[in-house]
Every structure is written in structure tokens, then in C-alpha cells.
mmCIF file of C-alpha atoms in Angstrom:
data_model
loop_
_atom_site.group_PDB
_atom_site.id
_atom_site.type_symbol
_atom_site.label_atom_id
_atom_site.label_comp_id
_atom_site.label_asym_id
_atom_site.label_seq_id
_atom_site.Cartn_x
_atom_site.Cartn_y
_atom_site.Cartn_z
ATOM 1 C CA UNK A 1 11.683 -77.197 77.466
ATOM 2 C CA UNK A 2 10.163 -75.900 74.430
ATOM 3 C CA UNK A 3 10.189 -72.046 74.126
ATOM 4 C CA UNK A 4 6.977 -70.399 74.047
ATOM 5 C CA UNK A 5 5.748 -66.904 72.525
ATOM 6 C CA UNK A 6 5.449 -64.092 75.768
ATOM 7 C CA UNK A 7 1.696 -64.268 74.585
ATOM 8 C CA UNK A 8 1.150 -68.104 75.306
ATOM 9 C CA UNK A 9 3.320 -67.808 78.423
ATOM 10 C CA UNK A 10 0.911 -65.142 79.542
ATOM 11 C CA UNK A 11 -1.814 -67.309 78.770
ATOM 12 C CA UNK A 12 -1.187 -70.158 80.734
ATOM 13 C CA UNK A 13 0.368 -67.915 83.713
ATOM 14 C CA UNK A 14 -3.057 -65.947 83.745
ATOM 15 C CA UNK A 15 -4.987 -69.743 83.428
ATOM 16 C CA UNK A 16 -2.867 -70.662 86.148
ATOM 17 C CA UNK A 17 -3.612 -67.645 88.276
ATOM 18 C CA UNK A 18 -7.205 -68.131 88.070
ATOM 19 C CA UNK A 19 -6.944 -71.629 88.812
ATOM 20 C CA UNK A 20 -5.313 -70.980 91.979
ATOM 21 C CA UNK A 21 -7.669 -67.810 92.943
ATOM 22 C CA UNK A 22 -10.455 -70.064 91.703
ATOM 23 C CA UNK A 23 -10.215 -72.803 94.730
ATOM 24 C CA UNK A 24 -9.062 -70.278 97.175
ATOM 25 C CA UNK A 25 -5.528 -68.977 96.701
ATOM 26 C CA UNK A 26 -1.952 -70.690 96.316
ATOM 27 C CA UNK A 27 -2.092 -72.458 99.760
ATOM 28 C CA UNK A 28 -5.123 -73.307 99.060
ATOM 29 C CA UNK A 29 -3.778 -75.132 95.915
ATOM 30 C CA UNK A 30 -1.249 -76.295 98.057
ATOM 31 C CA UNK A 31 -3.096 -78.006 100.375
ATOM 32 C CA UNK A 32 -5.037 -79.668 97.585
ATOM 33 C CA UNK A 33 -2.035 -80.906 95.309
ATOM 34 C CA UNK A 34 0.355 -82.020 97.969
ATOM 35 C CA UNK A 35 2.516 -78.742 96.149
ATOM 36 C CA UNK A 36 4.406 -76.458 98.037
ATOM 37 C CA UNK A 37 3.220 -72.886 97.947
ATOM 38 C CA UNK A 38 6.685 -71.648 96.997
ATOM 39 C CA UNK A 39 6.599 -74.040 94.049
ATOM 40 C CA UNK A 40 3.316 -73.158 92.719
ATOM 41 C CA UNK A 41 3.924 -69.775 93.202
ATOM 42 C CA UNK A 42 6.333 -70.205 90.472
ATOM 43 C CA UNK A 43 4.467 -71.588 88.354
ATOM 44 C CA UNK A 44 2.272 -68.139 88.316
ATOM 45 C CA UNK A 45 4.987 -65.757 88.164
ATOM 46 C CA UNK A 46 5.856 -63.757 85.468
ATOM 47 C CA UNK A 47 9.180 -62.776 86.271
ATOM 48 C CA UNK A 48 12.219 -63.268 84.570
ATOM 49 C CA UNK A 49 13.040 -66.045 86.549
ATOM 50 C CA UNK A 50 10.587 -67.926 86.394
ATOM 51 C CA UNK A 51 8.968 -67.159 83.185
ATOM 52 C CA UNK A 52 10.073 -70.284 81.483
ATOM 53 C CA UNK A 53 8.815 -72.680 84.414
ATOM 54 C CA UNK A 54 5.129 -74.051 83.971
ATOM 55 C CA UNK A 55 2.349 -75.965 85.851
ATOM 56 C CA UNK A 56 2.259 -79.815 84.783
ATOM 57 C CA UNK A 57 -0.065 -81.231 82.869
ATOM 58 C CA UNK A 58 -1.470 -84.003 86.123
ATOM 59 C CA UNK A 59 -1.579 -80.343 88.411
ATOM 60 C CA UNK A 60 -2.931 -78.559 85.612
ATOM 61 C CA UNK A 61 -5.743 -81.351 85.177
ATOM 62 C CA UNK A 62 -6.442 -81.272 89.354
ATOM 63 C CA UNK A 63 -6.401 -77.945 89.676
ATOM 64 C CA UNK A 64 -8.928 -77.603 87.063
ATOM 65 C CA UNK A 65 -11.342 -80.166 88.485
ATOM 66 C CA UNK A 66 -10.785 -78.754 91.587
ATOM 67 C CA UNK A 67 -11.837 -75.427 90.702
ATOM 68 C CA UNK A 68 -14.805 -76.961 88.385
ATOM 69 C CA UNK A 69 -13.492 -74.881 85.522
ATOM 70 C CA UNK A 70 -10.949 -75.457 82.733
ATOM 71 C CA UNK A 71 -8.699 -72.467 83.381
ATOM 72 C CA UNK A 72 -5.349 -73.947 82.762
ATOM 73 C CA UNK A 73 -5.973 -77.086 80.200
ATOM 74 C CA UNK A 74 -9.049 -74.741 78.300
ATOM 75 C CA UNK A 75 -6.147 -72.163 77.616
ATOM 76 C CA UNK A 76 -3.953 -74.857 76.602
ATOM 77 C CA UNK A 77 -6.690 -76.459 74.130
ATOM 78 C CA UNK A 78 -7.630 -72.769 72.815
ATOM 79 C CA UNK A 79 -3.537 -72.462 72.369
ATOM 80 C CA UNK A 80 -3.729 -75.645 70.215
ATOM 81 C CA UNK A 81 -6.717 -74.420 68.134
ATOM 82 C CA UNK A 82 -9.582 -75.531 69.878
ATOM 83 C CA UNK A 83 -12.615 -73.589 70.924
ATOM 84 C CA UNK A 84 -14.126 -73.768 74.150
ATOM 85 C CA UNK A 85 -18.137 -73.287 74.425
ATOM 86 C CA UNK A 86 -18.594 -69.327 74.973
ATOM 87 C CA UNK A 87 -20.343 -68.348 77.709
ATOM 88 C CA UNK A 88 -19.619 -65.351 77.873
ATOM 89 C CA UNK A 89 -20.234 -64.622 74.390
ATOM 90 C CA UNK A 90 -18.295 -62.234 72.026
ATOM 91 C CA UNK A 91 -17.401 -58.262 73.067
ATOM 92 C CA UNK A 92 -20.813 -56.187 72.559
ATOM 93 C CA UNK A 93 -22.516 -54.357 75.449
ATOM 94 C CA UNK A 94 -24.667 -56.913 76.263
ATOM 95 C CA UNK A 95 -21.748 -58.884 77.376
ATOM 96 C CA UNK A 96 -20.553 -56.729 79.192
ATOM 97 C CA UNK A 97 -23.642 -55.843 81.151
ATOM 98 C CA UNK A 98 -23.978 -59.292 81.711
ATOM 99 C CA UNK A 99 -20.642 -59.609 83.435
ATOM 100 C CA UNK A 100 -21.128 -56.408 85.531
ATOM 101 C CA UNK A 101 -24.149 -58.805 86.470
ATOM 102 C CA UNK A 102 -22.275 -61.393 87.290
ATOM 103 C CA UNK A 103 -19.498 -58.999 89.399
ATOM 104 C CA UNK A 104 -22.898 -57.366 90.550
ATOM 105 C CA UNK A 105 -23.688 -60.903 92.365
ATOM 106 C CA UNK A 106 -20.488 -61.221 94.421
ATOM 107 C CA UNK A 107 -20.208 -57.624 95.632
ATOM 108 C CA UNK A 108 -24.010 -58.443 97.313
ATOM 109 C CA UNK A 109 -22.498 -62.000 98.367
ATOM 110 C CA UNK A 110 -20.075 -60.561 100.236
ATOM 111 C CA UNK A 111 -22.362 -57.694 102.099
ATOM 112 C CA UNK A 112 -24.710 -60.305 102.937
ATOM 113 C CA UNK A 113 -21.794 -62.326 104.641
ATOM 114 C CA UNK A 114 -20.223 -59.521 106.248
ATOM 115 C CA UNK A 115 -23.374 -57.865 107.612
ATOM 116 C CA UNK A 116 -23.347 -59.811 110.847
ATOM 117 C CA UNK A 117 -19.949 -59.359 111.024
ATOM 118 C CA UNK A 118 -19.233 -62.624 111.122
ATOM 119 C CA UNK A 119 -18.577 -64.936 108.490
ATOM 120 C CA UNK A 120 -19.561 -68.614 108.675
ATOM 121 C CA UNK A 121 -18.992 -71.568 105.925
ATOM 122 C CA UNK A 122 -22.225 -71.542 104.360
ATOM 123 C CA UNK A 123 -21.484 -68.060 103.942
ATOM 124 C CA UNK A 124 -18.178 -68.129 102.716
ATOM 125 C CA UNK A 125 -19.529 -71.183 100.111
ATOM 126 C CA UNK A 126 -21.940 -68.686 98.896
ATOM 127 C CA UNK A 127 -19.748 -65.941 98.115
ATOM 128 C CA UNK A 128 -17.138 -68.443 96.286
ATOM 129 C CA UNK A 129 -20.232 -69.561 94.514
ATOM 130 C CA UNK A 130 -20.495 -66.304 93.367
ATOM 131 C CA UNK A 131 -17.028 -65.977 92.873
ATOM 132 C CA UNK A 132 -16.107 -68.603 90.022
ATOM 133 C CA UNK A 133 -18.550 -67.850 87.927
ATOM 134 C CA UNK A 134 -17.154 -64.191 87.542
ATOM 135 C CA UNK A 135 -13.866 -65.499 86.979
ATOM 136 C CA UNK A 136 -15.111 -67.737 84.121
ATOM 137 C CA UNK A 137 -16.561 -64.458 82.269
ATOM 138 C CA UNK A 138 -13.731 -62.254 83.192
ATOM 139 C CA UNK A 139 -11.055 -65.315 81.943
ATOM 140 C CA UNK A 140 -13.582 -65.476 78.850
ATOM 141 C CA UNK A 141 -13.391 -61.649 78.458
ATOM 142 C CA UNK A 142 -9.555 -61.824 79.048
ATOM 143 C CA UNK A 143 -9.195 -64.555 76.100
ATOM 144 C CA UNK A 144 -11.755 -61.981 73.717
ATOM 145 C CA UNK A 145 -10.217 -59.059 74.383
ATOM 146 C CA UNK A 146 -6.822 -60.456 73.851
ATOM 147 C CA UNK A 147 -7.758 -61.911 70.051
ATOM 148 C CA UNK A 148 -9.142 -58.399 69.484
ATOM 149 C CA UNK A 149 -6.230 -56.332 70.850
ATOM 150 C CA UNK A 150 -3.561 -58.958 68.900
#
């Protein structure tokens, strides 16, 4: 395997991270690969060990569609030079107000789900609605703040 800078590596361990939180966790991303857990989880991790091991490209492209967001092949195109629509937009206040929006949105998901104290799957759909949008800005944010802190 090609060696990568520590900063790419992070990249696509934090794309991959979000991918996996995105549809619900690593055995969540298990189930929908046919991928052990175990194995996946090493494709996340960070560690010393594992640092050099990666997702593959046909996971990396399921995962993504499963999630409905580019995490893992949008940081590999913005690795390569290509620029991915912003969203989120560049670092100024309004940005960041509209991300504590967006944050805002899932925190009153949740405590609309959890009132009853139950939680049923329209409700849980909701809040996950809620959810990936949030991680788009903060991955966005991530991405920004990492070109500005480089």
C-alpha cells in the first residue's frame, strides 16, 4: 500500500467515522455491507496498528449511498483536488450560527422522542433525519477548519 501523509489518513479515518455514525454505528455498517464489525472497526481506528489499513473503494462507495452523503469518497475527491459543493459555507459567524441551528434541530428531535418515554421508528427516523444533516456541516466545518489551521 501506498503511504499516506498522517493528515490524509486522518481524513479518510474521520470520513469513515462519519460514514459509519451516519447510518447508525459500526454494526450498523455491518449489517449493511456483509462486513464484520471487528473489520470495519479497523478501518476507523487510528491506532498504530491499524493506521495504515483503509476502507475499500466498493465499501467506501456503499457506505456512502447508504448514508446519502459522500463522507468517505467526498474526502477522497477533496484529497485529489476536487471541490465538493459547500453547504456549509466558509468559517464566518453566520456559519456557525447556522450549524448551532442545525445541532439546535436534533437536541429538540430527541426531546420530542424521548418525552413519552418511549421511542418508536417514526421517531427514531426523525431524529436520524435530524442527525445527518448535522454531520454534513460539522464534516464540512471539520474539512474548513482543517485548511485554515494547516
Amino acid at each position: 500500500m501506498r503511504a499516506f501523509s498522517s493528515l490524509t489518513a486522518t481524513a479518510l479515518k474521520a470520513a469513515t467515522i462519519s460514514g459509519f455514525e451516519a447510518v447508525g454505528g459500526v454494526s450498523r455498517a455491518s449489517d449493511l455491507l456483509g462486513v464484520g464489525a471487528g473489520t470495519l472497526s479497523k478501518y476507523a481506528s487510528t491506532s498504530e496498528e491499524w493506521s495504515r489499513n483503509f476502507i475499500r473503494v466498493d465499501l467506501a462507495v456503499a457506505l456512502d449511498a447508504a448514508s446519502g452523503h459522500p463522507f468517505i469518497t467526498g474526502a477522497m475527491g477533496e484529497l485529489l483536488g476536487a471541490r465538493r459543493p459547500q453547504t456549509f459555507g466558509e468559517l464566518t459567524a453566520a456559519a456557525v450560527l447556522k450549524l448551532n441551528g442545525l445541532l439546535d434541530d436534533v437536541v429538540r428531535e430527541v426531546a420530542l422522542a424521548i418525552d413519552d418515554g418511549h421511542v418508536d421508528a417514526a421517531e427514531r427516523q426523525a431524529v436520524k433525519a435530524r442527525i445527518v444533516p448535522a454531520m454534513q456541516a460539522l464534516a464540512q466545518l471539520d474539512a474548513i477548519i482543517s485548511r485554515v489551521m494547516a
